[in-house]
GROMACS .gro file of C-alpha atoms in nm:
model
  299
    1UNK     CA    1   0.336  11.010 -10.647
    2UNK     CA    2   0.068  10.958 -10.393
    3UNK     CA    3   0.045  10.715 -10.108
    4UNK     CA    4  -0.234  10.537 -10.279
    5UNK     CA    5  -0.067  10.466 -10.587
    6UNK     CA    6   0.254  10.337 -10.438
    7UNK     CA    7   0.042  10.095 -10.226
    8UNK     CA    8  -0.117   9.950 -10.540
    9UNK     CA    9   0.211   9.893 -10.687
   10UNK     CA   10   0.374   9.688 -10.411
   11UNK     CA   11   0.057   9.482 -10.372
   12UNK     CA   12   0.105   9.399 -10.761
   13UNK     CA   13   0.437   9.311 -10.694
   14UNK     CA   14   0.369   9.095 -10.428
   15UNK     CA   15   0.089   8.898 -10.650
   16UNK     CA   16   0.326   8.873 -10.932
   17UNK     CA   17   0.596   8.694 -10.711
   18UNK     CA   18   0.339   8.452 -10.566
   19UNK     CA   19   0.238   8.379 -10.933
   20UNK     CA   20   0.571   8.314 -11.003
   21UNK     CA   21   0.639   8.101 -10.718
   22UNK     CA   22   0.341   7.911 -10.763
   23UNK     CA   23   0.399   7.807 -11.138
   24UNK     CA   24   0.768   7.697 -11.026
   25UNK     CA   25   0.588   7.467 -10.754
   26UNK     CA   26   0.368   7.312 -11.044
   27UNK     CA   27   0.631   7.270 -11.235
   28UNK     CA   28   0.855   7.087 -11.016
   29UNK     CA   29   0.535   6.880 -10.949
   30UNK     CA   30   0.475   6.810 -11.266
   31UNK     CA   31   0.871   6.664 -11.331
   32UNK     CA   32   0.834   6.431 -11.023
   33UNK     CA   33   0.618   6.155 -11.173
   34UNK     CA   34   0.845   6.147 -11.485
   35UNK     CA   35   1.156   6.108 -11.265
   36UNK     CA   36   0.972   5.835 -11.041
   37UNK     CA   37   0.855   5.658 -11.357
   38UNK     CA   38   1.221   5.655 -11.494
   39UNK     CA   39   1.357   5.512 -11.177
   40UNK     CA   40   1.100   5.247 -11.148
   41UNK     CA   41   1.132   5.122 -11.506
   42UNK     CA   42   1.529   5.112 -11.450
   43UNK     CA   43   1.463   4.924 -11.129
   44UNK     CA   44   1.241   4.628 -11.269
   45UNK     CA   45   1.456   4.601 -11.571
   46UNK     CA   46   1.761   4.546 -11.356
   47UNK     CA   47   1.543   4.266 -11.140
   48UNK     CA   48   1.453   4.077 -11.461
   49UNK     CA   49   1.792   4.071 -11.584
   50UNK     CA   50   1.902   3.966 -11.245
   51UNK     CA   51   1.659   3.689 -11.278
   52UNK     CA   52   1.744   3.565 -11.557
   53UNK     CA   53   2.102   3.531 -11.463
   54UNK     CA   54   2.040   3.341 -11.155
   55UNK     CA   55   1.756   3.116 -11.289
   56UNK     CA   56   1.931   2.774 -11.313
   57UNK     CA   57   1.892   2.605 -11.672
   58UNK     CA   58   1.661   2.308 -11.690
   59UNK     CA   59   1.851   1.946 -11.734
   60UNK     CA   60   1.705   1.628 -11.836
   61UNK     CA   61   1.704   1.330 -11.586
   62UNK     CA   62   1.911   1.037 -11.679
   63UNK     CA   63   1.690   0.718 -11.800
   64UNK     CA   64   1.675   0.469 -11.554
   65UNK     CA   65   1.888   0.142 -11.625
   66UNK     CA   66   1.927  -0.233 -11.506
   67UNK     CA   67   2.208  -0.468 -11.567
   68UNK     CA   68   2.130  -0.697 -11.825
   69UNK     CA   69   2.042  -1.073 -11.779
   70UNK     CA   70   2.324  -1.300 -11.811
   71UNK     CA   71   2.084  -1.596 -12.015
   72UNK     CA   72   1.887  -1.462 -12.328
   73UNK     CA   73   1.740  -1.816 -12.411
   74UNK     CA   74   1.636  -2.145 -12.293
   75UNK     CA   75   1.695  -2.495 -12.449
   76UNK     CA   76   1.405  -2.697 -12.556
   77UNK     CA   77   1.272  -2.889 -12.248
   78UNK     CA   78   1.245  -3.226 -12.384
   79UNK     CA   79   1.598  -3.201 -12.520
   80UNK     CA   80   1.762  -3.120 -12.168
   81UNK     CA   81   1.834  -3.459 -12.080
   82UNK     CA   82   2.041  -3.751 -12.235
   83UNK     CA   83   1.892  -4.069 -12.361
   84UNK     CA   84   2.100  -4.232 -12.105
   85UNK     CA   85   1.978  -4.074 -11.837
   86UNK     CA   86   1.600  -4.096 -11.931
   87UNK     CA   87   1.664  -4.499 -11.985
   88UNK     CA   88   1.809  -4.484 -11.646
   89UNK     CA   89   1.517  -4.283 -11.456
   90UNK     CA   90   1.203  -4.382 -11.683
   91UNK     CA   91   1.274  -4.674 -11.877
   92UNK     CA   92   0.965  -4.728 -12.011
   93UNK     CA   93   0.908  -4.412 -12.134
   94UNK     CA   94   1.008  -4.466 -12.483
   95UNK     CA   95   1.257  -4.151 -12.415
   96UNK     CA   96   0.960  -3.909 -12.555
   97UNK     CA   97   0.857  -3.657 -12.329
   98UNK     CA   98   0.541  -3.461 -12.300
   99UNK     CA   99   0.584  -3.072 -12.376
  100UNK     CA  100   0.423  -2.858 -12.117
  101UNK     CA  101   0.215  -2.572 -12.283
  102UNK     CA  102   0.388  -2.257 -12.330
  103UNK     CA  103   0.372  -1.970 -12.616
  104UNK     CA  104   0.703  -1.841 -12.512
  105UNK     CA  105   0.972  -2.083 -12.506
  106UNK     CA  106   1.249  -1.847 -12.463
  107UNK     CA  107   1.114  -1.774 -12.126
  108UNK     CA  108   0.981  -2.063 -11.998
  109UNK     CA  109   0.922  -2.459 -12.058
  110UNK     CA  110   0.841  -2.809 -11.933
  111UNK     CA  111   0.858  -3.164 -12.000
  112UNK     CA  112   0.741  -3.487 -11.842
  113UNK     CA  113   0.831  -3.862 -11.881
  114UNK     CA  114   0.611  -4.118 -11.721
  115UNK     CA  115   0.716  -4.484 -11.671
  116UNK     CA  116   0.548  -4.807 -11.581
  117UNK     CA  117   0.709  -5.132 -11.537
  118UNK     CA  118   0.413  -5.405 -11.531
  119UNK     CA  119   0.531  -5.695 -11.371
  120UNK     CA  120   0.187  -5.891 -11.368
  121UNK     CA  121   0.073  -6.054 -11.024
  122UNK     CA  122   0.413  -5.902 -10.874
  123UNK     CA  123   0.304  -5.567 -10.891
  124UNK     CA  124   0.442  -5.286 -11.101
  125UNK     CA  125   0.692  -4.993 -11.031
  126UNK     CA  126   0.610  -4.648 -11.155
  127UNK     CA  127   0.828  -4.340 -11.227
  128UNK     CA  128   0.730  -3.977 -11.279
  129UNK     CA  129   0.990  -3.714 -11.412
  130UNK     CA  130   0.951  -3.377 -11.489
  131UNK     CA  131   1.180  -3.078 -11.546
  132UNK     CA  132   1.060  -2.719 -11.577
  133UNK     CA  133   1.284  -2.405 -11.680
  134UNK     CA  134   1.198  -2.045 -11.608
  135UNK     CA  135   1.394  -1.748 -11.731
  136UNK     CA  136   1.362  -1.407 -11.598
  137UNK     CA  137   1.435  -1.075 -11.809
  138UNK     CA  138   1.580  -0.758 -11.628
  139UNK     CA  139   1.332  -0.495 -11.612
  140UNK     CA  140   1.391  -0.140 -11.482
  141UNK     CA  141   1.080  -0.142 -11.271
  142UNK     CA  142   1.116  -0.497 -11.137
  143UNK     CA  143   1.492  -0.512 -11.103
  144UNK     CA  144   1.765  -0.723 -11.259
  145UNK     CA  145   1.684  -1.103 -11.405
  146UNK     CA  146   1.932  -1.285 -11.162
  147UNK     CA  147   1.767  -1.135 -10.844
  148UNK     CA  148   1.415  -1.176 -10.963
  149UNK     CA  149   1.528  -1.565 -11.032
  150UNK     CA  150   1.665  -1.578 -10.707
  151UNK     CA  151   1.329  -1.479 -10.540
  152UNK     CA  152   1.140  -1.728 -10.759
  153UNK     CA  153   1.398  -2.017 -10.662
  154UNK     CA  154   1.343  -1.913 -10.288
  155UNK     CA  155   0.965  -1.958 -10.350
  156UNK     CA  156   1.030  -2.289 -10.542
  157UNK     CA  157   1.213  -2.419 -10.260
  158UNK     CA  158   0.943  -2.279 -10.003
  159UNK     CA  159   0.644  -2.461 -10.204
  160UNK     CA  160   0.839  -2.807 -10.204
  161UNK     CA  161   0.900  -2.830  -9.821
  162UNK     CA  162   0.530  -2.708  -9.746
  163UNK     CA  163   0.345  -2.992  -9.985
  164UNK     CA  164   0.019  -3.066  -9.801
  165UNK     CA  165   0.013  -3.437  -9.661
  166UNK     CA  166   0.394  -3.484  -9.734
  167UNK     CA  167   0.566  -3.698  -9.449
  168UNK     CA  168   0.926  -3.715  -9.355
  169UNK     CA  169   1.018  -3.400  -9.546
  170UNK     CA  170   1.388  -3.344  -9.554
  171UNK     CA  171   1.573  -3.070  -9.723
  172UNK     CA  172   1.975  -3.026  -9.828
  173UNK     CA  173   2.196  -2.830 -10.046
  174UNK     CA  174   2.304  -2.961 -10.357
  175UNK     CA  175   2.682  -2.883 -10.467
  176UNK     CA  176   2.795  -2.838 -10.814
  177UNK     CA  177   2.462  -2.765 -10.958
  178UNK     CA  178   2.442  -2.438 -11.088
  179UNK     CA  179   2.491  -2.121 -10.862
  180UNK     CA  180   2.282  -2.252 -10.600
  181UNK     CA  181   2.052  -2.560 -10.535
  182UNK     CA  182   1.840  -2.750 -10.296
  183UNK     CA  183   1.708  -3.078 -10.281
  184UNK     CA  184   1.375  -3.197 -10.114
  185UNK     CA  185   1.242  -3.534 -10.033
  186UNK     CA  186   0.916  -3.660  -9.869
  187UNK     CA  187   0.680  -3.950  -9.859
  188UNK     CA  188   0.331  -3.874 -10.002
  189UNK     CA  189   0.030  -4.121  -9.966
  190UNK     CA  190  -0.217  -4.123 -10.263
  191UNK     CA  191  -0.486  -4.381 -10.359
  192UNK     CA  192  -0.245  -4.573 -10.591
  193UNK     CA  193   0.024  -4.589 -10.341
  194UNK     CA  194   0.307  -4.491 -10.145
  195UNK     CA  195   0.519  -4.209 -10.334
  196UNK     CA  196   0.875  -4.132 -10.297
  197UNK     CA  197   0.901  -3.759 -10.415
  198UNK     CA  198   1.212  -3.589 -10.467
  199UNK     CA  199   1.254  -3.223 -10.584
  200UNK     CA  200   1.588  -3.056 -10.662
  201UNK     CA  201   1.527  -2.688 -10.741
  202UNK     CA  202   1.870  -2.524 -10.909
  203UNK     CA  203   1.963  -2.146 -10.984
  204UNK     CA  204   2.165  -2.057 -11.271
  205UNK     CA  205   2.211  -1.676 -11.335
  206UNK     CA  206   1.856  -1.558 -11.409
  207UNK     CA  207   1.724  -1.901 -11.488
  208UNK     CA  208   1.546  -2.146 -11.263
  209UNK     CA  209   1.541  -2.539 -11.330
  210UNK     CA  210   1.311  -2.741 -11.111
  211UNK     CA  211   1.319  -3.121 -11.140
  212UNK     CA  212   1.072  -3.343 -11.010
  213UNK     CA  213   1.094  -3.710 -10.981
  214UNK     CA  214   0.893  -3.974 -10.793
  215UNK     CA  215   0.827  -4.320 -10.769
  216UNK     CA  216   0.625  -4.595 -10.641
  217UNK     CA  217   0.584  -4.974 -10.596
  218UNK     CA  218   0.203  -5.066 -10.721
  219UNK     CA  219  -0.018  -5.365 -10.678
  220UNK     CA  220   0.203  -5.515 -10.404
  221UNK     CA  221   0.515  -5.429 -10.526
  222UNK     CA  222   0.777  -5.291 -10.291
  223UNK     CA  223   0.880  -4.899 -10.263
  224UNK     CA  224   1.191  -4.754 -10.437
  225UNK     CA  225   1.478  -4.637 -10.247
  226UNK     CA  226   1.451  -4.299 -10.155
  227UNK     CA  227   1.825  -4.248 -10.170
  228UNK     CA  228   1.842  -4.394 -10.500
  229UNK     CA  229   1.572  -4.184 -10.610
  230UNK     CA  230   1.720  -3.876 -10.492
  231UNK     CA  231   2.072  -3.937 -10.667
  232UNK     CA  232   1.880  -3.980 -11.021
  233UNK     CA  233   1.710  -3.638 -10.952
  234UNK     CA  234   2.029  -3.480 -10.883
  235UNK     CA  235   2.196  -3.613 -11.197
  236UNK     CA  236   1.882  -3.508 -11.398
  237UNK     CA  237   1.920  -3.122 -11.218
  238UNK     CA  238   2.285  -3.109 -11.323
  239UNK     CA  239   2.229  -3.188 -11.704
  240UNK     CA  240   1.927  -2.952 -11.700
  241UNK     CA  241   2.175  -2.695 -11.556
  242UNK     CA  242   2.441  -2.781 -11.822
  243UNK     CA  243   2.205  -2.767 -12.130
  244UNK     CA  244   2.099  -2.405 -11.998
  245UNK     CA  245   2.453  -2.292 -11.995
  246UNK     CA  246   2.520  -2.468 -12.305
  247UNK     CA  247   2.236  -2.286 -12.498
  248UNK     CA  248   2.383  -1.947 -12.382
  249UNK     CA  249   2.728  -2.002 -12.439
  250UNK     CA  250   2.764  -1.854 -12.795
  251UNK     CA  251   2.518  -1.564 -12.752
  252UNK     CA  252   2.766  -1.338 -12.560
  253UNK     CA  253   2.558  -1.315 -12.267
  254UNK     CA  254   2.855  -1.424 -12.023
  255UNK     CA  255   2.743  -1.778 -11.981
  256UNK     CA  256   2.924  -1.912 -11.690
  257UNK     CA  257   3.057  -2.287 -11.614
  258UNK     CA  258   2.766  -2.485 -11.399
  259UNK     CA  259   2.839  -2.486 -11.067
  260UNK     CA  260   3.022  -2.164 -11.044
  261UNK     CA  261   2.935  -1.912 -10.796
  262UNK     CA  262   2.723  -1.596 -10.889
  263UNK     CA  263   2.718  -1.277 -10.685
  264UNK     CA  264   2.331  -1.225 -10.676
  265UNK     CA  265   2.103  -1.063 -10.421
  266UNK     CA  266   1.728  -1.115 -10.333
  267UNK     CA  267   1.500  -0.914 -10.523
  268UNK     CA  268   1.195  -0.725 -10.421
  269UNK     CA  269   0.932  -0.868 -10.659
  270UNK     CA  270   0.684  -1.142 -10.507
  271UNK     CA  271   0.742  -1.492 -10.584
  272UNK     CA  272   0.426  -1.686 -10.711
  273UNK     CA  273   0.574  -2.043 -10.823
  274UNK     CA  274   0.473  -2.353 -10.691
  275UNK     CA  275   0.645  -2.715 -10.665
  276UNK     CA  276   0.483  -2.972 -10.901
  277UNK     CA  277   0.309  -3.239 -10.663
  278UNK     CA  278   0.371  -3.607 -10.713
  279UNK     CA  279   0.110  -3.748 -10.939
  280UNK     CA  280   0.044  -4.085 -11.075
  281UNK     CA  281  -0.054  -3.962 -11.432
  282UNK     CA  282   0.247  -3.769 -11.494
  283UNK     CA  283   0.075  -3.417 -11.612
  284UNK     CA  284   0.260  -3.089 -11.616
  285UNK     CA  285   0.154  -2.761 -11.776
  286UNK     CA  286   0.319  -2.421 -11.804
  287UNK     CA  287   0.178  -2.103 -11.933
  288UNK     CA  288   0.324  -1.767 -12.030
  289UNK     CA  289   0.271  -1.477 -12.329
  290UNK     CA  290   0.427  -1.397 -12.668
  291UNK     CA  291   0.702  -1.523 -12.876
  292UNK     CA  292   0.751  -1.791 -13.118
  293UNK     CA  293   0.740  -2.171 -13.131
  294UNK     CA  294   1.080  -2.374 -13.127
  295UNK     CA  295   1.206  -2.667 -13.389
  296UNK     CA  296   1.074  -3.004 -13.318
  297UNK     CA  297   1.271  -3.212 -13.052
  298UNK     CA  298   1.613  -3.330 -13.179
  299UNK     CA  299   1.687  -3.702 -13.119
   0.00000   0.00000   0.00000
């Protein structure tokens, strides 16, 4: 074999080896994406499974609650005082009161009486009595009924103490009337004469009772005794509180004996009540929303 022939065979062999190595390399490169793709899919699947395992399950938040109000109703305002008390406080009223306007008698009510004892040239004695009742229902956004009533009670006391033109204002706590009670007295000069005003504000559970009682000596008659008027006002307030408790005694609302102590705290709502001013015409009004008209006044 000639030298040239051997050289050509060696060159072909080298070329064949290079082709084989290049083919192996291409096969390895082609297989690499498949391996990476399989590894990627396996990694993503594991992450998703782990996320599912560690994701917290959704839980429903509990509904807000508030303790129920103790008293669910009110007595009829014109029936809270006995005939004997009306005879003593407003003897010339005929015992029939004037009911204040309200279309929600389960939540608020009022009644007023006026009496004029005319003694001719010797003058006359005037008396005016008003009882108002306001009940607060528990509400999840505003708070428990007793706390709302407490705030309104504080507002009523403050309003009675700050009446424009009042003179000789005095305040004192009253015992044995509801859970808490305050008596406010003052003198008020009006065109008809000098009036002696007595106001008693009482809190019993989720109800506020306000009694306004004033008297005046007209046409030369002497002014009534303020201490006697205050005793009468407190008597009326105590009867009204007892009537509220009695109206709820059979409702399973946890009614308490009048004068017992309640564990209440001041609420956060704004109080908007105002005390009834002394007046000679004996007018009083009260408004609210929705409910039913009650039965007529019992004798």
